[in-house]
Coordinates of C-alpha atoms and ligand atoms in Angstrom, one line a residue:
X1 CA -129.8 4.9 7.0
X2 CA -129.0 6.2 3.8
X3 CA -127.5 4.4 1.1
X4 CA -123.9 5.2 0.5
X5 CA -121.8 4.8 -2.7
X6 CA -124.5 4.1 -5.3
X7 CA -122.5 1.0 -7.4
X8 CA -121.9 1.9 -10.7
X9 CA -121.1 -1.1 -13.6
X10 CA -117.9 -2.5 -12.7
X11 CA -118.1 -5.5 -10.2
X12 CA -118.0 -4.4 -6.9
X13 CA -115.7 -6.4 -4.3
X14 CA -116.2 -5.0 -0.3
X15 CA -113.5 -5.4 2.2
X16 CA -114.3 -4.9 5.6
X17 CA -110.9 -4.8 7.8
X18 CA -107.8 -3.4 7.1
X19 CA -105.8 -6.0 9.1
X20 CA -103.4 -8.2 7.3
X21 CA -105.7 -9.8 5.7
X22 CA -107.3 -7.3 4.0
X23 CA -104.7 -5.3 3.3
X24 CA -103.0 -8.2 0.8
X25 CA -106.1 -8.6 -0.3
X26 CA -106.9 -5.5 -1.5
X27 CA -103.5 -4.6 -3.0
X28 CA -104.0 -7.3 -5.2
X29 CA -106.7 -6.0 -6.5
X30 CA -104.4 -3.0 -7.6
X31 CA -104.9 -1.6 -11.3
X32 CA -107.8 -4.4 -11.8
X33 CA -110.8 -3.6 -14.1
X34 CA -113.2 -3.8 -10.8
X35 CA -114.3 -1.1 -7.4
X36 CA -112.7 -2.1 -4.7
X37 CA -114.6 -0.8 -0.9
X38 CA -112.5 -0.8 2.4
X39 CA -114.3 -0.2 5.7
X40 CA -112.2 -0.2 9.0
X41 CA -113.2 1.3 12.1
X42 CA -109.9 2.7 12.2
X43 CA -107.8 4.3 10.0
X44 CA -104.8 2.5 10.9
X45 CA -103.4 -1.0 10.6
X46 CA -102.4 -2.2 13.8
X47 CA -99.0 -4.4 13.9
X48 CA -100.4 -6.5 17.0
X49 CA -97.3 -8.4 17.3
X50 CA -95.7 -5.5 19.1
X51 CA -98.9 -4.2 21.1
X52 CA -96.9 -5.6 24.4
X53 CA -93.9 -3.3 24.0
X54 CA -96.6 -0.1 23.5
X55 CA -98.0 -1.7 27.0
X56 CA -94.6 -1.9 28.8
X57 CA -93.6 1.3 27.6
X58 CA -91.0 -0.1 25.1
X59 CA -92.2 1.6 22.1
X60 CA -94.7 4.4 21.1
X61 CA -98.0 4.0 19.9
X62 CA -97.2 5.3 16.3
X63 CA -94.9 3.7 15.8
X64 CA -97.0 0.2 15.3
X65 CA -99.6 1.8 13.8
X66 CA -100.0 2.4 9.7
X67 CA -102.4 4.7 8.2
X68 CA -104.6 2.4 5.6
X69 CA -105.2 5.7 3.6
X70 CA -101.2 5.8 3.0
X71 CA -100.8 2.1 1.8
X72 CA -103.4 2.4 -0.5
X73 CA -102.0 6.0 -2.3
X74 CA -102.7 6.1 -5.8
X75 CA -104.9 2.9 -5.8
X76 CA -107.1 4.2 -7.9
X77 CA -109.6 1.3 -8.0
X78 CA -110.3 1.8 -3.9
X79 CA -112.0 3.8 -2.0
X80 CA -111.3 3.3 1.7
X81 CA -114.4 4.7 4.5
X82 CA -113.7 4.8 8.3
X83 CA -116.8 2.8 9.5
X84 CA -117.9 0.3 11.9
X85 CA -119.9 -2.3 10.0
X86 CA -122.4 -3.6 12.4
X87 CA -124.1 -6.2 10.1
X88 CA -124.6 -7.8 6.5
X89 CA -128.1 -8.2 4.6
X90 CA -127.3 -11.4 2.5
X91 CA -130.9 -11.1 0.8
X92 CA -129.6 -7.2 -0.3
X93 CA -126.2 -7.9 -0.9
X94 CA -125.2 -4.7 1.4
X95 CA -123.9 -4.3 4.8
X96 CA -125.2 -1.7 7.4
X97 CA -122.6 0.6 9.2
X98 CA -121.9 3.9 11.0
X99 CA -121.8 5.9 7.7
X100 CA -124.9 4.0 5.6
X101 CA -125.7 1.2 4.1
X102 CA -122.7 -0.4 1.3
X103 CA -123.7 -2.5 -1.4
X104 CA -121.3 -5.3 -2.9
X105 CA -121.1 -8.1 -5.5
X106 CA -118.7 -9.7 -3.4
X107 CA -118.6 -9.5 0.3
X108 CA -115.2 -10.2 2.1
X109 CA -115.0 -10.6 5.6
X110 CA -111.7 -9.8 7.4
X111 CA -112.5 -8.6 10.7
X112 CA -109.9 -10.2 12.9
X113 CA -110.7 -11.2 16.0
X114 CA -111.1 -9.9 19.5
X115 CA -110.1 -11.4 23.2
X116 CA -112.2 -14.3 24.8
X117 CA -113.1 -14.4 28.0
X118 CA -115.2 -17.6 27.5
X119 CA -117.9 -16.3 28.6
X120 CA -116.8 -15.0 32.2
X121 CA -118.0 -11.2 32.7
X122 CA -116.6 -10.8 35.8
X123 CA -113.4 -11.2 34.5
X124 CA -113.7 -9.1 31.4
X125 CA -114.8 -6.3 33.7
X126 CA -112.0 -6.3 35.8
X127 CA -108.8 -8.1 33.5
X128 CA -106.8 -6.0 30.9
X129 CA -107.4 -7.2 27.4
X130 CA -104.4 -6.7 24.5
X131 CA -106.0 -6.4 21.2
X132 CA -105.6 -2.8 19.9
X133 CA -103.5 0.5 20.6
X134 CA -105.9 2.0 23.0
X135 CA -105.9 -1.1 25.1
X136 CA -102.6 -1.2 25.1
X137 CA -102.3 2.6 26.2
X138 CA -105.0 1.6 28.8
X139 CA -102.5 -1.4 29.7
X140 CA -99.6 0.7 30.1
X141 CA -101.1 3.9 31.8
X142 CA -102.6 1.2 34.3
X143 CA -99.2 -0.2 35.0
X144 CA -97.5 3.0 35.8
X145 CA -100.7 4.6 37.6
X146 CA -100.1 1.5 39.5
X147 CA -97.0 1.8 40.3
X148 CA -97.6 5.3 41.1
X149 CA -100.1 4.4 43.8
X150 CA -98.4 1.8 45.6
X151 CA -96.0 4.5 46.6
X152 CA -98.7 5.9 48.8
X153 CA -100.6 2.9 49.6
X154 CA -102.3 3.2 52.6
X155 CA -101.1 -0.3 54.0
X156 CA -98.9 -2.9 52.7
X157 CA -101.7 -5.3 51.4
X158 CA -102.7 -2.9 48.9
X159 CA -99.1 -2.0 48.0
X160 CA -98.7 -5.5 47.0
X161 CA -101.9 -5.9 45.2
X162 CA -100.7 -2.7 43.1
X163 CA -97.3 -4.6 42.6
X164 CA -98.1 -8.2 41.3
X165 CA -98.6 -8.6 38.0
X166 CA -100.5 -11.6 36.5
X167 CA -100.7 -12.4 33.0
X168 CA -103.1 -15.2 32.1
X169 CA -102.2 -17.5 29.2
X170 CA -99.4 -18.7 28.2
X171 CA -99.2 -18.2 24.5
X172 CA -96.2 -15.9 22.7
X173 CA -98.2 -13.1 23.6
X174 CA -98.6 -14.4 27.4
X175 CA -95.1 -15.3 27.2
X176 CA -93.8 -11.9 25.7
X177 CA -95.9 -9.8 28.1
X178 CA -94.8 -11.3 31.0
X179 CA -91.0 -11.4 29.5
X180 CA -91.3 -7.4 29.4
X181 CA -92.3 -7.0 32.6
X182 CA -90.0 -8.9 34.3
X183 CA -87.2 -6.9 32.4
X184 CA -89.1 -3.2 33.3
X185 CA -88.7 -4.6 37.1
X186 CA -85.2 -5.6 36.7
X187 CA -83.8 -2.9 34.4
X188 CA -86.2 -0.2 34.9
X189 CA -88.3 -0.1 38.4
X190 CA -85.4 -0.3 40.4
X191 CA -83.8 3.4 39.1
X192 CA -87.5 5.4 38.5
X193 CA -88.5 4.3 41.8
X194 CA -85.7 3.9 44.6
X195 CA -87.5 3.4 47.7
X196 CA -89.6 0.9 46.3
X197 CA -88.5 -2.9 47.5
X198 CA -87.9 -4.4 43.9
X199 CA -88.7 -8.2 45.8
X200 CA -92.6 -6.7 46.1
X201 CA -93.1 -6.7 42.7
X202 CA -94.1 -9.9 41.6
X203 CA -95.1 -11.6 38.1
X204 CA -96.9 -14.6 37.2
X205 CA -97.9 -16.1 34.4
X206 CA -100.9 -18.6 34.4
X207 CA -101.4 -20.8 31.9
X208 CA -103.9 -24.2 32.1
X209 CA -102.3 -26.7 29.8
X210 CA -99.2 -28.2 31.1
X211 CA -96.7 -25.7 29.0
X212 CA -96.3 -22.4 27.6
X213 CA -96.4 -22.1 24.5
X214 CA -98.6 -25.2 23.7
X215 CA -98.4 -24.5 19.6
X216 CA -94.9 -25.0 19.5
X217 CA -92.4 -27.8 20.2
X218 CA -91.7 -28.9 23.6
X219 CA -87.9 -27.7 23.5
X220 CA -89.6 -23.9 22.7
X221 CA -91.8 -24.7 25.2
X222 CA -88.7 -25.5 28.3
X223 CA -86.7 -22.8 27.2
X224 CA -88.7 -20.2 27.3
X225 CA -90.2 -21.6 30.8
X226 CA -86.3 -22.1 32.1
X227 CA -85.8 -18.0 30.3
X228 CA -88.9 -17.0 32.3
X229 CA -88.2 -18.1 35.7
X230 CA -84.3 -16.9 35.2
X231 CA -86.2 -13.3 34.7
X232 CA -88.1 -14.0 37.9
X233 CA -91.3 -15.1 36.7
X234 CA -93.6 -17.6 38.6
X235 CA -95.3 -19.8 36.3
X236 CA -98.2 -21.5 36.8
X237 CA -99.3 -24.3 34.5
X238 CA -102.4 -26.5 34.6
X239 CA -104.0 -23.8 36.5
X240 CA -107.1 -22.0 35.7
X241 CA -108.6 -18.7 36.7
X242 CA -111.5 -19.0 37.7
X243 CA -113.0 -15.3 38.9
X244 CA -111.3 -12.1 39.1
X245 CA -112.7 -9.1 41.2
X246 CA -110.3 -6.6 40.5
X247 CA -108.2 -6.9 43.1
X248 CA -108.2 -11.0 43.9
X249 CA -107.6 -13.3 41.6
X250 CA -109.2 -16.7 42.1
X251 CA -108.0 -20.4 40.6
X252 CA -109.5 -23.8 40.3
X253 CA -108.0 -25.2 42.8
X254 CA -108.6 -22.5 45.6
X255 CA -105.4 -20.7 45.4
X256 CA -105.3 -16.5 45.3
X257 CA -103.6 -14.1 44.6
X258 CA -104.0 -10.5 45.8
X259 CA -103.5 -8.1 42.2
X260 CA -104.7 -5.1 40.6
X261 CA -103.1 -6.1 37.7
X262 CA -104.2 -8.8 35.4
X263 CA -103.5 -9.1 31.8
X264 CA -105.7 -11.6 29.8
X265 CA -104.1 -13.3 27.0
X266 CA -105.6 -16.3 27.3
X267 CA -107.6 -16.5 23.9
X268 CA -109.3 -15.3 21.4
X269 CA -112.7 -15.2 19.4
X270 CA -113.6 -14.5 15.9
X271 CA -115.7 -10.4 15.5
X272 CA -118.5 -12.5 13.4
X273 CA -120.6 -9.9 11.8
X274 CA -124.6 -9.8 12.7
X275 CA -127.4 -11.2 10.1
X276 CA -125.2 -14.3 9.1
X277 CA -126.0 -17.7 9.5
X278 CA -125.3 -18.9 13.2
X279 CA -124.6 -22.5 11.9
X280 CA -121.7 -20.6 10.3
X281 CA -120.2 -19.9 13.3
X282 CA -118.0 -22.4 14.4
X283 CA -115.5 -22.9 17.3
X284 CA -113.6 -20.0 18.3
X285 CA -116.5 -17.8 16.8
X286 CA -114.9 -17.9 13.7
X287 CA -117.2 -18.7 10.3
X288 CA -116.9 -22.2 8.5
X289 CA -115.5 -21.6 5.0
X290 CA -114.7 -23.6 2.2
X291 CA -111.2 -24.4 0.3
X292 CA -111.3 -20.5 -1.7
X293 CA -112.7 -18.9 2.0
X294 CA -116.3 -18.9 0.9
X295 CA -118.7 -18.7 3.7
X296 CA -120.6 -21.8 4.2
X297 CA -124.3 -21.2 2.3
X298 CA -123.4 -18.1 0.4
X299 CA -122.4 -17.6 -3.1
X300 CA -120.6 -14.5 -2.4
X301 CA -119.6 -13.4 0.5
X302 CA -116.0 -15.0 1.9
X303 CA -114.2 -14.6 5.0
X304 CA -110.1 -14.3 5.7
X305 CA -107.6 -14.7 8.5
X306 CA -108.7 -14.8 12.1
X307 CA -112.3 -15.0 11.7
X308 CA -112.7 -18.1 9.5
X309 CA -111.8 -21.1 9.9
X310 CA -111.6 -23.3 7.1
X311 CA -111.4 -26.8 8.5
X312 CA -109.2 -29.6 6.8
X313 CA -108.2 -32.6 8.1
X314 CA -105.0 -31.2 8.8
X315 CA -106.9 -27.8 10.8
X316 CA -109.3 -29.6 12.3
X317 CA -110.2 -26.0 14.2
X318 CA -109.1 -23.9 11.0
X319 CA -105.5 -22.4 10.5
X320 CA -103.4 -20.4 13.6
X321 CA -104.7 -17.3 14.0
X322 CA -101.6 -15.7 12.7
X323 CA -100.5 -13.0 10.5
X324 CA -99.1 -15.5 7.6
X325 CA -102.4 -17.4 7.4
X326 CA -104.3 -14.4 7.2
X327 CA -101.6 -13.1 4.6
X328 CA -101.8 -15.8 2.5
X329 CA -105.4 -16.2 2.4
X330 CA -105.8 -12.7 1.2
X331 CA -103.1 -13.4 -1.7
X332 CA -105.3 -16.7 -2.7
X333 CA -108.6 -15.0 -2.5
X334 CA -107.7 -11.8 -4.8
X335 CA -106.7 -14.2 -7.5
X336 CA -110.0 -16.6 -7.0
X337 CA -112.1 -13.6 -6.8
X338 CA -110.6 -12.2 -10.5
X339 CA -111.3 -15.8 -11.6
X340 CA -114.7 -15.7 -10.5
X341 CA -115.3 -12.6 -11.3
X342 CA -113.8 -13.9 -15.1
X343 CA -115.6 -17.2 -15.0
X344 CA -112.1 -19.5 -14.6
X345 CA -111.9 -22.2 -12.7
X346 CA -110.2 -21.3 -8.7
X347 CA -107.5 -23.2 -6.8
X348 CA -108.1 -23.8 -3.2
X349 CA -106.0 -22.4 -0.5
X350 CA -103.0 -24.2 0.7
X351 CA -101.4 -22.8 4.0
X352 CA -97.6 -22.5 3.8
X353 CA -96.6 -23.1 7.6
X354 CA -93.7 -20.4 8.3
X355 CA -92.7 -21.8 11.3
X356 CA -93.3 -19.9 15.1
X357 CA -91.6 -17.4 17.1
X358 CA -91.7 -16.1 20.8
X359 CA -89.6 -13.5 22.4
X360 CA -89.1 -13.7 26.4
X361 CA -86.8 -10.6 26.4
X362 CA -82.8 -9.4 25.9
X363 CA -81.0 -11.8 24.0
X364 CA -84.1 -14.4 25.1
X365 CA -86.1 -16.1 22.2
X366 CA -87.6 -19.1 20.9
X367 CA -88.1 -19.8 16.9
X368 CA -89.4 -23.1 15.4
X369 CA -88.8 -23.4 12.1
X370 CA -89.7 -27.1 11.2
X371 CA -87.0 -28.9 12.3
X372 CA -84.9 -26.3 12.9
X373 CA -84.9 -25.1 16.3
X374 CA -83.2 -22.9 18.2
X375 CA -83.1 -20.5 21.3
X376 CA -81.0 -17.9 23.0
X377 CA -79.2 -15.1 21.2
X378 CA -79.5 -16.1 17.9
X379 CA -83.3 -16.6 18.2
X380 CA -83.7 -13.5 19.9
X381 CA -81.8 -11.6 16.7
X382 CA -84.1 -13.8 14.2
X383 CA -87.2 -12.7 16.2
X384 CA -86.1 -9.0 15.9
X385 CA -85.8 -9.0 12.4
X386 CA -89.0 -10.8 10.8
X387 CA -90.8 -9.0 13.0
X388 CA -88.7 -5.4 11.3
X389 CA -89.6 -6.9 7.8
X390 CA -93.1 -7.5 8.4
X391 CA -93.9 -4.0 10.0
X392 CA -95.7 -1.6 7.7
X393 CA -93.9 1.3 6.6
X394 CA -90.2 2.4 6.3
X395 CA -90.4 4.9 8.9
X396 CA -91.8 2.5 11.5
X397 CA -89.4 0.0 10.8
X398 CA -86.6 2.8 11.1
X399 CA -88.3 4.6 15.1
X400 CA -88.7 0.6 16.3
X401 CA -85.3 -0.6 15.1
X402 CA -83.4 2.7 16.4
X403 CA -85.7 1.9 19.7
X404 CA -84.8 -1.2 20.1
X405 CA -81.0 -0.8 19.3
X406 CA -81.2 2.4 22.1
X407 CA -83.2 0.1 25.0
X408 CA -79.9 -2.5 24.4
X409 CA -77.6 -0.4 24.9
X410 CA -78.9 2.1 27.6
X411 CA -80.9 -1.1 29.2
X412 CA -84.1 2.0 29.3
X413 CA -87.7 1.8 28.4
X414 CA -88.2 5.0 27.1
X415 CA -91.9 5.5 26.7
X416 CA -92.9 5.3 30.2
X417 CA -95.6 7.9 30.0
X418 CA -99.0 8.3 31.7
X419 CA -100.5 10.4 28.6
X420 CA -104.0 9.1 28.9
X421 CA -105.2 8.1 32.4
X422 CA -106.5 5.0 32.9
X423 CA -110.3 5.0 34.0
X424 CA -111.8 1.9 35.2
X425 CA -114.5 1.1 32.5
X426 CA -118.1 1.0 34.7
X427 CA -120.2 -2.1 33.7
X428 CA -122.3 -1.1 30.5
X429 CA -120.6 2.2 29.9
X430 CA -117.9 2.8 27.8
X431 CA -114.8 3.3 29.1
X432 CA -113.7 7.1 29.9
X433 CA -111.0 8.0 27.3
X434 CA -108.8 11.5 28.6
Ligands
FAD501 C1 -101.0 -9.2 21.2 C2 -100.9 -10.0 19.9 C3 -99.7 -10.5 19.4 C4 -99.7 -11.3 18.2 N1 -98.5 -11.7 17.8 C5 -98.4 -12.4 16.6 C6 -97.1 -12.8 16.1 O1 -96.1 -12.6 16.8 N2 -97.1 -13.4 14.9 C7 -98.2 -13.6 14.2 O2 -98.1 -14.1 13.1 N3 -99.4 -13.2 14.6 C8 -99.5 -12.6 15.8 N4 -100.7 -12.2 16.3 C9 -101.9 -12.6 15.5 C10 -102.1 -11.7 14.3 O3 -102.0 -10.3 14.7 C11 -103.5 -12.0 13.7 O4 -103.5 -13.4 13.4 C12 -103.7 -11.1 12.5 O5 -103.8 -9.8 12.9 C13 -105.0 -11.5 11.8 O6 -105.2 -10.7 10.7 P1 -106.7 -10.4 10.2 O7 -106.5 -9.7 8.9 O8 -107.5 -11.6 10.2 O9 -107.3 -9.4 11.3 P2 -106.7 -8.1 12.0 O10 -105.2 -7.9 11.6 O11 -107.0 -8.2 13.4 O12 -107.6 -6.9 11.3 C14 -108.9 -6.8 11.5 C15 -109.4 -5.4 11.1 O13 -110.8 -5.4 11.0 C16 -111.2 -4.2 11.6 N5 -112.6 -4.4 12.1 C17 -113.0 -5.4 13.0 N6 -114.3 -5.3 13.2 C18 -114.8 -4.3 12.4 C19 -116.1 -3.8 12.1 N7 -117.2 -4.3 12.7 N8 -116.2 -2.8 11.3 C20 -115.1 -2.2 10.7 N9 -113.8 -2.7 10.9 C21 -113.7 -3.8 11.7 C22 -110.2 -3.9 12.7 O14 -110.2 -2.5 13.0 C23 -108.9 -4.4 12.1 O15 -108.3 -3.3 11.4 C24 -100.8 -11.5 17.5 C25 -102.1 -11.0 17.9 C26 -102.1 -10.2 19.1 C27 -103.4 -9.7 19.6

């Protein structure tokens, strides 16, 4: 394909991903003597920590979502592209993608990462991933075609299998999913469908190590399991899924349960790009860099936030795959990449641990800050606003916050809308998108 952007004389520094990563990076870089190149496949920034409310009808779409062309307005040094990148020619110093063929000086990868389901296709046929806006849509037209259906079921089997909801993992997002739902069936269901027997719908939450939320302390970890099951959730722990036909969901240790609904949240996996070294791809799919993100074998190409995993002997598997780490590592690597670029010396990256947060619903949260904890109200009020400060935009910060202050107060979920019909995706075929 042909080549695009012909590289003029000022050192060229490529971006693939506009997550959060990127996006620090890349402003940064702001009013520096160098060409800056951003590819996404989208062009929006997704805020992921609040995909679950766009599934559970608690907030719209948009209002998560950031145009990367609009937070990177008068940046004159950038040019952004909307473009998959499929793979990188080290020996060229380009990448290939949808549009042509990019060259760099410096590569940076910051691609994110994409839900694992360790290798079990029958499962990722048939179970609801999380990662992006259109699954999410795909989540939530599923749960109210769903609900739709078991209105008409045919026999009472299949109006339970259309009424139990399983979410798989037990992480914040696990956590927070199956928080949301259990609030939809007790503040929502019970008004938008009368003749439906609230008891039939049913919510689990399956997690295999012995507590939720295993990353955080063990007094996170109770509350939010005591908050859960006050909400009505079952919780499973030590139990693993073991196959998934769309309808039955299987465990370990022989147990079932009959659902057409089940949400996997149970990990993730780096989105390694192709014509890299495979001995750079370490656990978790993620590539092996060194203390300034360099990619293991390569002068210069680097990679940022969920995909690499730069392994300390404090991250033995790499840092959280959270926004911060990716955050900071963008910061660190725009100043080491002007330093390289200048010939100064670099400083390696140092993670600053913000502490973790998990919401399980109204006035229900978790937060870790060190050795600060604390849960309940308070938590739930500390939860609400980092995540307000760290959403992109004014506007979006002012529809989510008016959203949220309207769902407290009129106990509604407002965005319960079946725009884009859910179509089951058919093995090797893209799914149908209304
Ligand atoms: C449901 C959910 C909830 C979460 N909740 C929290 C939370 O509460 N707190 C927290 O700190 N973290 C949370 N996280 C994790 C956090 O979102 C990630 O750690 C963070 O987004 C990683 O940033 P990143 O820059 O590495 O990648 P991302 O933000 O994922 O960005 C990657 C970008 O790369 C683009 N891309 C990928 N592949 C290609 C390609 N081949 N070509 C072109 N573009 C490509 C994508 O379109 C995307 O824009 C959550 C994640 C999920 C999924």
């Amino acid at each position: 394909m042909e080549q695009h952007f012909p590289k003029g004389n000022k050192t060229r520094i490529v971006i693939v991903g506009g997550g959060f990563g990127g996006i620090e990076l890349a402003k940064k870089l702001r009013d520096k003597e160098i060409e800056v190149i951003m590819v996404d496949k989208h062009n929006y920034h997704t805020f992921q920590p609040l995909l679950y409310q766009v599934a559970t009808g608690g907030l719209e779409a948009d209002s998560i979502a950031f145009p990367l062309r609009k937070i990177f307005k008068g940046q004159k040094n950038l040019t952004f592209r909307v473009a998959e990148v499929n793979a990188v020619q080290p020996l060229n110093n380009c990448i290939q993608t949808s549009i042509g063929s990019i060259d760099y000086d410096h590569l940076v990868i910051a691609t994110g990462s994409t839900s694992n389901f360790f290798g079990q296709d029958q499962i990722q046929e048939n179970a609801m991933p999380m990662k992006s806006i259109p699954e999410a849509l795909n989540l939530r037209s599923l749960i109210l075609q769903n609900l739709e259906a078991a209105q008409i079921a045919p026999d009472p089997e299949r109006a339970n299998e259309l009424l139990t909801f399983v979410v798989v993992g037990g992480g914040p997002t696990g956590v927070e999913t199956a928080g949301a739902i259990a609030e939809l069936k007790k503040h929502v269901l019970k008004s938008d469908y009368p003749e439906l027997d609230i008891d039939k719908v049913l919510i689990y939450l399956i997690e295999g190590s012995p507590r939720l939320l295993g990353a955080m302390s063990p007094q996170a970890s109770k509350k939010a399991h005591l908050f859960l099951t006050e909400l009505g959730v079952k919780i499973m722990t030590e139990a693993r899924v073991q196959s998934f036909d769309g309808n039955m969901l299987s465990l370990g240790d022989g147990q079932q349960i009959a659902s057409a609904n089940v949400i996997w949240s149970a990990g993730v996996k780096g989105v390694v790009l192709d014509g890299l070294n495979p001995e750079d791809v370490v656990r978790g799919n993620r590539l092996k860099v060194n203390e300034v993100n360099r990619v293991d074998g390569y002068e210069n190409i680097y990679a940022i936030g969920d995909v690499a995993a730069m392994i300390t002997e404090e991250f033995p598997n790499g840092h959280p795959g959270v926004a911060p780490a990716a955050i900071q590592q963008g910061r660190q690597l725009a100043e080491n990449l002007l330093n390289i670029i200048e010939h100064k010396p670099t400083s390696n990256f140092k993670y600053k641990d913000k502490g973790a947060m998990a919401t399980v619903g109204r006035n229900r949260a978790v937060v870790d800050l060190h050795n600060i904890r604390f849960q309940g109200v308070f938590a739930w009020f500390t939860w609400m606003f980092v995540h307000l400060m760290t959403l992109v935009g004014f506007r979006n910060k002012l529809v989510v916050f008016v959203n949220w202050v309207w769902s407290y107060f009129s106990y509604d979920r407002g965005t319960r809308l079946i725009i884009r019909p859910y179509h089951k995706k058919v093995p090797h075929e893209p799914a149908k998108v209304d």
